[in-house]
Amino acid sequence: MVRIISMTSSIRPSLSSLRSSSTASRFPVRLSSFSPSRRGLSYSHLASAVPQWQLFGLKASKLLKVDGNGMRVASAGNAAQASTSATQENAFEWVKKDKRRMLHVVYRVGDLDKTIKFYTECLGMKLLRKRDIPEERYTNAFLGYGPEDSHFVIELTYNYGVDKYDIGTGFGHFGIAVDDVVKTVELVKAKGGKVTREPGPVKGGSTVIAFVEDPEGYKFELLERGPTPEPLCQVMLRVGDLDRSINFYEKAFGMELLRKRDNPEYKYTIAMMGYGPEDKNAVLELTYNYGVTDYDKGNAYAQIAVGTDDVYKTAEAIKLSGGKIIREPGPLPGINTKITACLDPDGWKSVFVDNVDFLKELE
């Protein structure tokens, strides 16, 4: 069974209404407090007319050079280069100091009630809240092991009339820390759940794990651990260039490389990225399979959400890191919650939500 120890509450945005882009655009993922009746309200994209060097507090003196005769202004080309370099340095320093945390993971399901039943009865989660938006033809359900303002949670999206999605080959699994893997697997079997990997030590290690599958086909890795404040502990995604991904998540997301392990016998390498130790925080597990550079992402998995103190600075840092902004920073119509959305180098989507706005939204 899952055991949870108390955890100091931290600001954690909960995004639930941003529509998904690309091939999955017809299957919306929405923001929790979105009011369809106010969709027509205008809002500022604020794609930033402010120069990047001003946005990150870069002083004009940084653009001056000193020679033997004293100070002189750098040439236009050199000044631009110096500005870009200094801006990047300031941006990445700001990212490291920003109050960030993995907030929730969003994905689509074809049978909401059946999925909720599996998560609560087999995996020990709680249904935190559920909201139906008939005029927009979708329903959201939030599940997890603690309140949304202090825990990493799952947001399920059911779109009316859509009973099946393609998970693809890029999404891997979610991780759940449990006290006893064997007992949890027995419970899953007793409830009619599917076990795809029986309990036993992980390949090349000693941690006892097992894999189960929910009614929609999403895989969950059960990891045997002691009490933890964050039982929902992993999201695993496959990437085509691990070093490139690590560099991006360090600079653009401010994540730390917690550990990296190569398994040449099984031809894969993993990297654990996050905002704190694995036993106390949810982490992003990036997996590189030797020789595989591209994956089919399907239309089922949507995104992770991350909290930030400033979506505008976040967007600029992502651009400076080579990421793609697919939703410029600014408030959402009707609710004024500020967000920005991006794609990583492999096309995995993430949404950043303003911390203060999120708390207001929960209220």
Coordinates of C-alpha atoms in Angstrom, one line a residue:
M1 CA 0.0 0.0 0.0
V2 CA 1.0 3.6 -0.5
R3 CA 2.2 5.4 2.6
I4 CA 2.5 9.2 2.7
I5 CA 4.4 11.3 5.2
S6 CA 3.4 14.9 5.8
M7 CA 4.9 17.5 3.5
T8 CA 5.4 21.3 3.8
S9 CA 2.9 22.9 1.5
S10 CA 4.4 24.7 -1.5
I11 CA 2.9 26.8 -4.3
R12 CA 1.8 24.5 -7.1
P13 CA -0.2 25.6 -10.1
S14 CA -2.9 23.3 -11.5
L15 CA -3.4 23.7 -15.2
S16 CA -6.4 22.1 -16.7
S17 CA -7.8 24.0 -19.6
L18 CA -5.3 24.7 -22.2
R19 CA -6.2 23.2 -25.5
S20 CA -3.6 20.7 -26.9
S21 CA -1.9 21.6 -30.1
S22 CA -0.7 19.5 -33.1
T23 CA -2.4 16.3 -34.1
A24 CA -4.3 16.1 -30.8
S25 CA -5.9 19.6 -31.2
R26 CA -9.4 18.1 -31.6
F27 CA -9.0 16.6 -28.1
P28 CA -8.9 19.6 -25.8
V29 CA -7.1 19.8 -22.5
R30 CA -8.5 22.8 -20.6
L31 CA -7.7 25.0 -17.7
S32 CA -9.6 24.3 -14.5
S33 CA -11.4 27.6 -14.1
F34 CA -12.0 28.4 -17.7
S35 CA -15.4 30.1 -18.3
P36 CA -16.7 29.4 -21.8
S37 CA -19.1 32.3 -21.6
R38 CA -16.2 34.7 -21.3
R39 CA -14.1 33.3 -24.1
G40 CA -14.5 36.4 -26.1
L41 CA -12.7 38.6 -23.6
S42 CA -9.5 40.1 -25.0
Y43 CA -6.2 39.7 -23.3
S44 CA -2.6 40.8 -23.9
H45 CA -0.2 38.3 -25.3
L46 CA 2.7 40.4 -24.0
A47 CA 5.2 38.8 -26.3
S48 CA 7.5 41.3 -24.7
A49 CA 8.4 44.5 -26.4
V50 CA 10.9 44.9 -23.6
P51 CA 14.4 44.0 -24.6
Q52 CA 15.6 40.7 -23.1
W53 CA 18.5 42.4 -21.4
Q54 CA 16.1 44.7 -19.5
L55 CA 13.7 41.8 -18.7
F56 CA 16.5 40.0 -16.8
G57 CA 17.9 43.2 -15.2
L58 CA 21.0 43.5 -17.3
K59 CA 22.7 46.9 -16.8
A60 CA 23.7 49.0 -19.8
S61 CA 27.2 49.1 -18.4
K62 CA 27.5 45.4 -19.5
L63 CA 27.4 46.6 -23.1
L64 CA 30.5 48.8 -22.6
K65 CA 34.1 47.8 -23.2
V66 CA 37.2 49.0 -21.5
D67 CA 40.5 49.6 -23.3
G68 CA 43.8 51.4 -22.4
N69 CA 42.3 54.8 -22.9
G70 CA 39.3 54.1 -20.7
M71 CA 35.7 53.1 -21.5
R72 CA 34.2 53.0 -25.0
V73 CA 31.0 51.7 -26.4
A74 CA 31.3 48.4 -28.2
S75 CA 30.5 48.2 -31.9
A76 CA 27.0 47.3 -32.9
G77 CA 27.8 43.7 -33.7
N78 CA 29.9 43.2 -30.6
A79 CA 27.3 44.9 -28.4
A80 CA 24.6 42.6 -29.7
Q81 CA 26.8 39.6 -29.0
A82 CA 27.6 40.8 -25.5
S83 CA 24.0 41.6 -24.9
T84 CA 22.9 38.1 -25.9
S85 CA 25.6 36.4 -23.9
A86 CA 24.8 38.4 -20.8
T87 CA 21.1 38.0 -21.2
Q88 CA 21.5 34.2 -21.4
E89 CA 23.6 34.2 -18.3
N90 CA 21.1 36.3 -16.4
A91 CA 18.2 34.3 -17.6
F92 CA 19.6 30.9 -16.6
E93 CA 20.6 32.3 -13.2
W94 CA 17.0 33.6 -12.7
V95 CA 15.6 30.2 -13.7
K96 CA 17.7 28.5 -11.0
K97 CA 16.2 30.8 -8.4
D98 CA 12.6 30.6 -9.6
K99 CA 10.1 28.8 -7.4
R100 CA 9.3 25.8 -9.5
R101 CA 7.7 22.4 -8.9
M102 CA 6.2 19.7 -11.1
L103 CA 2.4 20.3 -10.5
H104 CA 0.5 17.7 -12.5
V105 CA 0.4 15.6 -15.6
V106 CA -2.4 15.7 -18.1
Y107 CA -3.7 12.9 -20.3
R108 CA -6.8 11.8 -22.1
V109 CA -9.0 8.7 -21.3
G110 CA -12.0 7.1 -23.0
D111 CA -13.8 5.8 -19.9
L112 CA -13.4 8.3 -17.1
D113 CA -15.4 6.4 -14.4
K114 CA -13.6 3.1 -15.1
T115 CA -10.2 4.8 -14.8
I116 CA -11.1 6.6 -11.6
K117 CA -12.3 3.3 -10.1
F118 CA -9.0 1.7 -11.0
Y119 CA -6.9 4.5 -9.6
T120 CA -8.8 4.7 -6.3
E121 CA -9.4 1.0 -5.6
C122 CA -6.1 -0.5 -7.0
L123 CA -3.6 2.3 -6.6
G124 CA -4.9 4.0 -3.5
M125 CA -5.4 7.5 -5.0
K126 CA -8.1 9.9 -4.0
L127 CA -10.5 11.7 -6.3
L128 CA -9.7 15.3 -5.4
R129 CA -12.2 16.9 -7.7
K130 CA -14.3 16.4 -10.8
R131 CA -15.8 19.0 -13.1
D132 CA -18.1 18.6 -16.1
I133 CA -18.3 21.3 -18.8
P134 CA -21.2 20.1 -21.0
E135 CA -21.2 23.2 -23.2
E136 CA -17.6 22.4 -24.1
R137 CA -18.2 18.6 -24.1
Y138 CA -15.5 17.5 -21.8
T139 CA -15.0 16.4 -18.1
N140 CA -11.9 16.7 -15.9
A141 CA -11.0 14.6 -12.9
F142 CA -8.1 15.3 -10.6
L143 CA -6.6 12.4 -8.6
G144 CA -3.6 12.0 -6.4
Y145 CA -2.3 11.3 -2.9
G146 CA -2.7 14.7 -1.4
P147 CA -4.0 18.3 -2.1
E148 CA -3.3 19.9 -5.4
D149 CA -1.5 22.9 -3.8
S150 CA 1.2 20.6 -2.3
H151 CA 1.3 17.4 -4.3
F152 CA 1.9 16.2 -7.8
V153 CA -1.4 15.0 -9.2
I154 CA -3.0 13.5 -12.3
E155 CA -5.5 15.3 -14.4
L156 CA -7.7 13.1 -16.6
T157 CA -9.6 14.5 -19.5
Y158 CA -12.6 12.9 -21.0
N159 CA -13.9 14.3 -24.3
Y160 CA -17.5 13.5 -25.0
G161 CA -17.9 10.7 -27.5
V162 CA -14.2 9.8 -27.8
D163 CA -13.6 6.3 -26.3
K164 CA -10.1 5.5 -27.5
Y165 CA -6.8 7.2 -27.9
D166 CA -3.4 6.3 -29.3
I167 CA -0.7 6.3 -26.6
G168 CA 2.1 6.0 -29.1
T169 CA 5.6 4.8 -28.5
G170 CA 7.2 7.9 -26.9
F171 CA 5.3 7.9 -23.6
G172 CA 6.7 5.4 -21.2
H173 CA 5.0 5.2 -17.8
F174 CA 4.1 6.8 -14.5
G175 CA 5.9 5.8 -11.3
I176 CA 4.3 5.2 -7.9
A177 CA 6.2 4.5 -4.7
V178 CA 4.6 1.8 -2.5
D179 CA 5.6 0.1 0.7
D180 CA 5.1 -3.4 -0.6
V181 CA 5.1 -4.1 -4.3
V182 CA 4.0 -7.7 -3.9
K183 CA 0.9 -6.8 -1.9
T184 CA 0.0 -4.0 -4.3
V185 CA 0.2 -6.3 -7.3
E186 CA -2.0 -8.9 -5.5
L187 CA -4.6 -6.1 -4.9
V188 CA -4.5 -5.1 -8.6
K189 CA -5.0 -8.7 -9.6
A190 CA -7.9 -9.2 -7.1
K191 CA -9.6 -6.1 -8.7
G192 CA -9.2 -7.5 -12.2
G193 CA -6.3 -5.3 -13.1
K194 CA -3.6 -6.2 -15.6
V195 CA 0.0 -6.9 -14.4
T196 CA 2.6 -6.7 -17.2
R197 CA 5.7 -7.3 -15.1
E198 CA 5.7 -9.4 -12.0
P199 CA 7.4 -8.1 -8.8
G200 CA 11.2 -8.5 -8.8
P201 CA 14.5 -6.5 -8.8
V202 CA 15.0 -3.9 -11.5
K203 CA 17.4 -5.0 -14.3
G204 CA 20.9 -4.1 -13.2
G205 CA 19.8 -3.1 -9.7
S206 CA 18.2 -4.2 -6.4
T207 CA 15.0 -2.0 -6.2
V208 CA 11.9 -4.2 -6.3
I209 CA 9.5 -3.1 -9.0
A210 CA 6.5 -4.3 -11.0
F211 CA 4.4 -2.9 -13.9
V212 CA 0.7 -2.7 -14.1
E213 CA -1.6 -1.3 -16.8
D214 CA -4.7 0.9 -16.3
P215 CA -7.9 0.3 -18.3
E216 CA -6.7 2.8 -21.0
G217 CA -3.4 1.1 -21.5
Y218 CA -1.2 3.6 -19.5
K219 CA 1.6 1.8 -17.7
F220 CA 2.5 2.4 -14.0
E221 CA 5.7 1.3 -12.5
L222 CA 5.4 0.3 -8.8
L223 CA 8.6 1.0 -6.9
E224 CA 9.2 -0.4 -3.4
R225 CA 10.2 2.5 -1.1
G226 CA 9.7 3.7 2.4
P227 CA 7.2 6.4 3.4
T228 CA 7.4 9.4 1.0
P229 CA 5.6 12.8 0.7
E230 CA 5.2 12.2 -3.0
P231 CA 4.0 8.7 -3.9
L232 CA 3.2 9.8 -7.5
C233 CA 6.9 10.1 -8.2
Q234 CA 7.7 9.7 -11.9
V235 CA 6.8 10.5 -15.5
M236 CA 8.9 8.6 -18.0
L237 CA 9.3 10.0 -21.6
R238 CA 11.5 8.7 -24.3
V239 CA 13.9 11.1 -26.1
G240 CA 16.1 10.9 -29.2
D241 CA 19.2 12.7 -27.8
L242 CA 19.7 12.4 -24.1
D243 CA 22.4 15.0 -23.7
R244 CA 20.5 17.5 -25.6
S245 CA 17.4 16.9 -23.4
I246 CA 19.4 17.1 -20.2
N247 CA 20.9 20.4 -21.3
F248 CA 17.5 21.8 -22.2
Y249 CA 15.7 20.8 -18.9
E250 CA 18.6 22.2 -16.9
K251 CA 18.7 25.6 -18.6
A252 CA 15.0 26.2 -19.6
F253 CA 13.3 24.4 -16.7
G254 CA 15.9 24.8 -14.0
M255 CA 15.8 21.1 -13.2
E256 CA 18.7 19.3 -11.7
L257 CA 20.3 16.1 -13.1
L258 CA 19.7 13.9 -10.1
R259 CA 21.3 10.8 -11.7
K260 CA 22.2 9.2 -15.0
R261 CA 22.6 5.5 -15.6
D262 CA 23.7 3.7 -18.7
N263 CA 22.6 0.1 -19.3
P264 CA 24.7 -1.2 -22.3
E265 CA 23.5 -4.7 -21.7
Y266 CA 19.9 -3.6 -22.5
K267 CA 20.9 -0.8 -24.8
Y268 CA 19.4 2.2 -23.0
T269 CA 20.3 5.1 -20.8
I270 CA 18.2 7.0 -18.3
A271 CA 18.4 10.4 -16.7
M272 CA 16.4 11.5 -13.7
M273 CA 15.6 15.3 -13.8
G274 CA 13.8 17.2 -11.1
Y275 CA 13.6 19.9 -8.4
G276 CA 14.7 17.8 -5.5
P277 CA 15.6 14.3 -4.3
E278 CA 13.7 11.4 -5.9
D279 CA 12.4 10.1 -2.6
K280 CA 10.7 13.4 -1.8
N281 CA 9.7 14.9 -5.2
A282 CA 8.1 13.9 -8.5
V283 CA 10.8 13.6 -11.2
L284 CA 11.0 13.4 -15.0
E285 CA 12.6 10.2 -16.2
L286 CA 14.1 10.6 -19.7
T287 CA 15.0 7.4 -21.5
Y288 CA 17.3 7.1 -24.5
N289 CA 17.2 3.8 -26.4
Y290 CA 20.3 3.2 -28.4
G291 CA 19.9 4.2 -32.0
V292 CA 16.3 5.5 -31.7
T293 CA 16.0 9.2 -32.4
D294 CA 12.3 9.6 -33.0
Y295 CA 9.0 8.3 -31.5
D296 CA 5.3 8.4 -32.3
K297 CA 3.7 10.5 -29.6
G298 CA 0.1 9.5 -30.3
N299 CA -2.8 11.7 -29.1
A300 CA -3.4 10.4 -25.6
Y301 CA -0.6 11.9 -23.4
A302 CA -0.8 15.7 -23.2
Q303 CA 1.6 17.6 -21.0
I304 CA 3.1 18.3 -17.6
A305 CA 2.5 21.5 -15.7
V306 CA 5.1 23.4 -13.8
G307 CA 4.8 26.4 -11.5
T308 CA 6.7 29.6 -11.9
D309 CA 6.8 33.1 -10.4
D310 CA 7.0 34.8 -13.8
V311 CA 5.7 33.3 -17.1
Y312 CA 7.2 36.1 -19.1
K313 CA 10.8 35.5 -17.9
T314 CA 10.1 31.7 -18.2
A315 CA 9.2 32.1 -21.9
E316 CA 12.3 34.1 -22.7
A317 CA 14.6 31.6 -20.9
I318 CA 13.0 28.8 -22.9
K319 CA 13.6 30.7 -26.2
L320 CA 17.2 31.3 -25.2
S321 CA 17.6 27.6 -24.5
G322 CA 16.4 26.7 -28.0
G323 CA 12.9 25.7 -27.0
K324 CA 9.8 26.5 -28.9
I325 CA 7.0 28.6 -27.4
I326 CA 3.6 27.5 -28.6
R327 CA 1.6 29.8 -26.4
E328 CA 3.0 33.2 -25.7
P329 CA 2.9 34.2 -22.0
G330 CA -0.1 36.1 -20.8
P331 CA -3.5 35.7 -19.0
L332 CA -6.1 33.3 -20.1
P333 CA -9.4 34.8 -21.3
G334 CA -12.0 35.0 -18.5
I335 CA -9.9 33.9 -15.5
N336 CA -6.7 35.9 -15.9
T337 CA -4.4 33.0 -14.9
K338 CA -1.1 33.7 -16.6
I339 CA 0.5 30.8 -18.5
T340 CA 2.9 30.0 -21.2
A341 CA 3.4 26.7 -23.1
C342 CA 6.4 25.2 -24.9
L343 CA 7.8 22.2 -26.6
D344 CA 11.1 20.5 -25.7
P345 CA 13.6 19.4 -28.4
D346 CA 11.7 16.2 -28.9
G347 CA 8.3 17.9 -29.1
W348 CA 7.1 17.0 -25.6
K349 CA 4.7 19.7 -24.3
S350 CA 4.9 21.5 -21.0
V351 CA 2.8 24.4 -19.5
F352 CA 4.1 26.9 -17.0
V353 CA 1.5 28.5 -14.7
D354 CA 1.9 31.6 -12.5
N355 CA 2.1 30.5 -8.9
V356 CA 0.0 33.3 -7.3
D357 CA -2.7 33.1 -10.0
F358 CA -3.0 29.4 -9.4
L359 CA -3.7 29.8 -5.7
K360 CA -6.4 32.3 -6.5
E361 CA -7.9 29.9 -9.0
L362 CA -8.1 27.2 -6.4
E363 CA -9.8 29.5 -4.0

